Structures are given as C-alpha cells and as structure tokens.
C-alpha cells in the first residue's frame, strides 16, 4: 500500500466524487465523467491517478469501460490516521471544556446583571 | 476544513514523518529537519504545506521557531474515510472467506492423496 499515492489520489474533489459515485455501484467512464464539467482527457487522468493508487479497477465491457472501486487501500490511509485520533479527540475535549467554562461565566455575569437591575 | 489541502499535505513521506514527530511533542524547525537529508528551503516548503492544511502551528520562541501539531483537520480526513469502511471490511471479509475455502480444498486434496498412497 503506497500511502503517498493513496493520499495524493484523495486530494482532488473530482477523484473523491468519483469514489463516492463508485461506492454506490460500478460505473462506465462516461457515467463517471457526467457530473463534472471537464474534458474527457482530464477525466482519464483522474482515473489513472485512482488506478495507480489501487483504488480503481477498469475492465472492458463490450464497447465501454466499466470501473469498480477497490476500497482496500483506503484502510491503509484510515490506519495511518487512527494513530492521531487521540490527539484530535483531546483537542476537541479541551475545546468543549473551554466553551463550557465560557458559558458558565457568561451565565454568572447575566445573573449578576439581572440582580443589579 | 479543506480536504484537498489536508490529503495533499499527507501525500509526502517527509510531511507524514514530521506529523509523527510532532505527535510526540513540539519541535523546532531544525529538530524537524534533522531526520531528513534535504535542504532547509525544502523543509520550509513542507512546513508551509502542513501549515496551509491547518496541521501545523509555528511560533517564535526566542531565536528559534517552535512547531506544534494541530490534529483537528485529521478528523475531517478520518470522517471522510469512515464512510468507506464498510466497503473495505466487506472486501477483507470476502478475501478471508475465499482463503478459508481454498485452504479447505487443499486439506481435502492432501487427505485424498495420503489415502491413495
């Protein structure tokens, strides 16, 4: 699993949209191209990037080419990210704590203000 | 959270190594440069990419610059990937099933072979 190729493949919105579309089922190249207002050579380049990352399989099906997602490389990216999960969960927990403290202070101020009126 | 910038930042081994190093604690720019045999301008470019993705904070600390990881954007990348978890888990399950079937057949063949000798 080549993390460089996988993360690089995920760094473009058209390629992420293609994977989202393929997660719903196989599609032909023209079905994959349809939602994006870009040229067919550009679509082909995106498909090559996905293929090199191992995320896409293309097979001839009569006169068209049928594409299929291979999600296995995504698990490598997922695995890399899970190691940092504790860091962002810590950060969100501290942020939530900070917001709670701020809210408490505000409520206290409001009560003081209401009392003094 | 800019998924393009985040996934792009993760697509280089030096930048992933920098994040791994920073996950262990803050570091100066030269501490981050040390494990990699590349020029300081190259290191600076990598740091800018991480910074633009919101993954790194740099602060002056006397005469040096101290870097800190911000793991929050990684949770956005993680969130995007979790949607595909069911796909790769399915795929690994089918692979395991296939291997189990193959192993069963092999054992059956071995027994037949042993019996015939």
PDB file of C-alpha atoms in Angstrom, chain B:
ATOM      1  CA  UNK B   1     -11.674  22.022   6.742  1.00  0.00           C
ATOM      2  CA  UNK B   2     -10.137  21.844   3.266  1.00  0.00           C
ATOM      3  CA  UNK B   3      -9.934  18.125   2.384  1.00  0.00           C
ATOM      4  CA  UNK B   4      -7.868  18.900  -0.748  1.00  0.00           C
ATOM      5  CA  UNK B   5      -5.187  20.613   1.342  1.00  0.00           C
ATOM      6  CA  UNK B   6      -5.317  18.012   4.124  1.00  0.00           C
ATOM      7  CA  UNK B   7      -4.985  14.918   1.882  1.00  0.00           C
ATOM      8  CA  UNK B   8      -2.370  16.694  -0.226  1.00  0.00           C
ATOM      9  CA  UNK B   9      -0.339  17.508   2.905  1.00  0.00           C
ATOM     10  CA  UNK B  10      -0.441  13.823   3.892  1.00  0.00           C
ATOM     11  CA  UNK B  11       0.771  12.636   0.474  1.00  0.00           C
ATOM     12  CA  UNK B  12       4.507  13.136   1.179  1.00  0.00           C
ATOM     13  CA  UNK B  13       6.547  10.852   3.480  1.00  0.00           C
ATOM     14  CA  UNK B  14       8.553  13.758   4.950  1.00  0.00           C
ATOM     15  CA  UNK B  15       5.373  15.603   5.931  1.00  0.00           C
ATOM     16  CA  UNK B  16       3.867  12.452   7.472  1.00  0.00           C
ATOM     17  CA  UNK B  17       7.140  11.883   9.375  1.00  0.00           C
ATOM     18  CA  UNK B  18       7.006  15.492  10.627  1.00  0.00           C
ATOM     19  CA  UNK B  19       3.481  14.973  11.944  1.00  0.00           C
ATOM     20  CA  UNK B  20       4.588  11.722  13.620  1.00  0.00           C
ATOM     21  CA  UNK B  21       7.492  13.577  15.253  1.00  0.00           C
ATOM     22  CA  UNK B  22       5.215  16.441  16.396  1.00  0.00           C
ATOM     23  CA  UNK B  23       2.671  13.968  17.798  1.00  0.00           C
ATOM     24  CA  UNK B  24       5.402  13.123  20.320  1.00  0.00           C
ATOM     25  CA  UNK B  25       5.748  16.783  21.327  1.00  0.00           C
ATOM     26  CA  UNK B  26       6.605  20.247  19.983  1.00  0.00           C
ATOM     27  CA  UNK B  27       9.813  20.638  17.988  1.00  0.00           C
ATOM     28  CA  UNK B  28      11.913  23.388  16.464  1.00  0.00           C
ATOM     29  CA  UNK B  29      12.329  23.677  12.703  1.00  0.00           C
ATOM     30  CA  UNK B  30      15.879  22.304  12.907  1.00  0.00           C
ATOM     31  CA  UNK B  31      14.723  19.353  15.048  1.00  0.00           C
ATOM     32  CA  UNK B  32      12.127  18.618  12.378  1.00  0.00           C
ATOM     33  CA  UNK B  33      14.726  18.908   9.618  1.00  0.00           C
ATOM     34  CA  UNK B  34      17.315  16.646  11.299  1.00  0.00           C
ATOM     35  CA  UNK B  35      15.991  13.172  10.319  1.00  0.00           C
ATOM     36  CA  UNK B  36      15.639  14.143   6.638  1.00  0.00           C
ATOM     37  CA  UNK B  37      18.573  14.613   4.304  1.00  0.00           C
ATOM     38  CA  UNK B  38      17.034  17.572   2.491  1.00  0.00           C
ATOM     39  CA  UNK B  39      17.784  21.296   2.269  1.00  0.00           C
ATOM     40  CA  UNK B  40      16.291  23.812   4.696  1.00  0.00           C
ATOM     41  CA  UNK B  41      14.302  25.516   1.906  1.00  0.00           C
ATOM     42  CA  UNK B  42      12.737  22.123   1.105  1.00  0.00           C
ATOM     43  CA  UNK B  43      11.926  21.658   4.813  1.00  0.00           C
ATOM     44  CA  UNK B  44      10.348  25.136   4.866  1.00  0.00           C
ATOM     45  CA  UNK B  45       8.189  24.281   1.875  1.00  0.00           C
ATOM     46  CA  UNK B  46       6.947  21.119   3.619  1.00  0.00           C
ATOM     47  CA  UNK B  47       6.165  23.142   6.758  1.00  0.00           C
ATOM     48  CA  UNK B  48       4.191  25.695   4.698  1.00  0.00           C
ATOM     49  CA  UNK B  49       2.123  22.877   3.145  1.00  0.00           C
ATOM     50  CA  UNK B  50       1.327  21.490   6.615  1.00  0.00           C
ATOM     51  CA  UNK B  51       0.517  24.995   7.858  1.00  0.00           C
ATOM     52  CA  UNK B  52      -1.835  25.736   4.959  1.00  0.00           C
ATOM     53  CA  UNK B  53      -3.687  22.488   5.707  1.00  0.00           C
ATOM     54  CA  UNK B  54      -4.102  23.704   9.302  1.00  0.00           C
ATOM     55  CA  UNK B  55      -1.992  20.808  10.613  1.00  0.00           C
ATOM     56  CA  UNK B  56       0.883  22.861  11.990  1.00  0.00           C
ATOM     57  CA  UNK B  57       1.300  25.964  14.109  1.00  0.00           C
ATOM     58  CA  UNK B  58       4.624  27.758  14.172  1.00  0.00           C
ATOM     59  CA  UNK B  59       5.545  30.251  16.882  1.00  0.00           C
ATOM     60  CA  UNK B  60       8.728  32.207  17.524  1.00  0.00           C
ATOM     61  CA  UNK B  61      10.438  31.071  20.741  1.00  0.00           C
ATOM     62  CA  UNK B  62      13.420  33.328  21.338  1.00  0.00           C
ATOM     63  CA  UNK B  63      15.717  32.882  18.371  1.00  0.00           C
ATOM     64  CA  UNK B  64      14.120  29.659  17.119  1.00  0.00           C
ATOM     65  CA  UNK B  65      10.717  28.771  15.716  1.00  0.00           C
ATOM     66  CA  UNK B  66       8.738  26.154  17.620  1.00  0.00           C
ATOM     67  CA  UNK B  67       6.269  23.938  15.758  1.00  0.00           C
ATOM     68  CA  UNK B  68       3.180  22.274  17.138  1.00  0.00           C
ATOM     69  CA  UNK B  69       0.780  19.792  15.549  1.00  0.00           C
ATOM     70  CA  UNK B  70      -2.907  20.630  15.231  1.00  0.00           C
ATOM     71  CA  UNK B  71      -4.586  17.290  14.677  1.00  0.00           C
ATOM     72  CA  UNK B  72      -8.115  18.677  14.247  1.00  0.00           C
ATOM     73  CA  UNK B  73      -8.025  18.648  10.398  1.00  0.00           C
ATOM     74  CA  UNK B  74      -7.061  14.960  10.515  1.00  0.00           C
ATOM     75  CA  UNK B  75     -10.505  14.236  11.971  1.00  0.00           C
ATOM     76  CA  UNK B  76     -12.087  15.617   8.777  1.00  0.00           C
ATOM     77  CA  UNK B  77      -9.960  13.235   6.661  1.00  0.00           C
ATOM     78  CA  UNK B  78     -10.827  10.405   9.055  1.00  0.00           C
ATOM     79  CA  UNK B  79     -14.531  11.271   8.807  1.00  0.00           C
ATOM     80  CA  UNK B  80     -14.405  11.151   5.013  1.00  0.00           C
ATOM     81  CA  UNK B  81     -12.697   7.735   5.086  1.00  0.00           C
ATOM     82  CA  UNK B  82     -15.057   6.171   7.642  1.00  0.00           C
ATOM     83  CA  UNK B  83     -17.860   6.307   5.053  1.00  0.00           C
ATOM     84  CA  UNK B  84     -15.963   3.667   3.040  1.00  0.00           C
ATOM     85  CA  UNK B  85     -15.133   1.445   5.981  1.00  0.00           C
ATOM     86  CA  UNK B  86     -17.999  -0.919   5.212  1.00  0.00           C
ATOM     87  CA  UNK B  87     -16.612  -1.363   1.663  1.00  0.00           C
ATOM     88  CA  UNK B  88     -13.113  -2.464   2.651  1.00  0.00           C
ATOM     89  CA  UNK B  89     -14.388  -4.532   5.563  1.00  0.00           C
ATOM     90  CA  UNK B  90     -16.667  -6.360   3.111  1.00  0.00           C
ATOM     91  CA  UNK B  91     -13.751  -6.853   0.768  1.00  0.00           C
ATOM     92  CA  UNK B  92     -11.466  -8.222   3.508  1.00  0.00           C
ATOM     93  CA  UNK B  93     -14.267 -10.499   4.733  1.00  0.00           C
ATOM     94  CA  UNK B  94     -14.751 -11.917   1.216  1.00  0.00           C
ATOM     95  CA  UNK B  95     -10.985 -12.377   0.876  1.00  0.00           C
ATOM     96  CA  UNK B  96     -10.793 -14.232   4.205  1.00  0.00           C
ATOM     97  CA  UNK B  97     -13.730 -16.419   3.135  1.00  0.00           C
ATOM     98  CA  UNK B  98     -12.024 -17.196  -0.164  1.00  0.00           C
ATOM     99  CA  UNK B  99      -8.756 -18.116   1.598  1.00  0.00           C
ATOM    100  CA  UNK B 100     -10.650 -20.359   4.007  1.00  0.00           C
ATOM    101  CA  UNK B 101     -12.355 -22.142   1.077  1.00  0.00           C
ATOM    102  CA  UNK B 102      -9.005 -22.616  -0.686  1.00  0.00           C
ATOM    103  CA  UNK B 103      -7.438 -23.997   2.476  1.00  0.00           C
ATOM    104  CA  UNK B 104     -10.327 -26.450   2.960  1.00  0.00           C
ATOM    105  CA  UNK B 105      -9.972 -27.719  -0.614  1.00  0.00           C
ATOM    106  CA  UNK B 106      -6.211 -28.124  -0.175  1.00  0.00           C
ATOM    107  CA  UNK B 107      -6.655 -30.111   3.025  1.00  0.00           C
ATOM    108  CA  UNK B 108      -9.234 -32.345   1.299  1.00  0.00           C
ATOM    109  CA  UNK B 109      -6.788 -32.944  -1.598  1.00  0.00           C
ATOM    110  CA  UNK B 110      -3.987 -33.741   0.863  1.00  0.00           C
ATOM    111  CA  UNK B 111      -6.127 -36.260   2.701  1.00  0.00           C
ATOM    112  CA  UNK B 112      -7.173 -37.882  -0.596  1.00  0.00           C
ATOM    113  CA  UNK B 113      -3.526 -38.024  -1.642  1.00  0.00           C
ATOM    114  CA  UNK B 114      -2.423 -39.542   1.698  1.00  0.00           C
ATOM    115  CA  UNK B 115      -5.219 -42.129   1.480  1.00  0.00           C
ATOM    116  CA  UNK B 116      -4.255 -43.198  -2.064  1.00  0.00           C
ATOM    117  CA  UNK B 117      -0.577 -43.742  -1.236  1.00  0.00           C
TER     118      UNK B 117
END
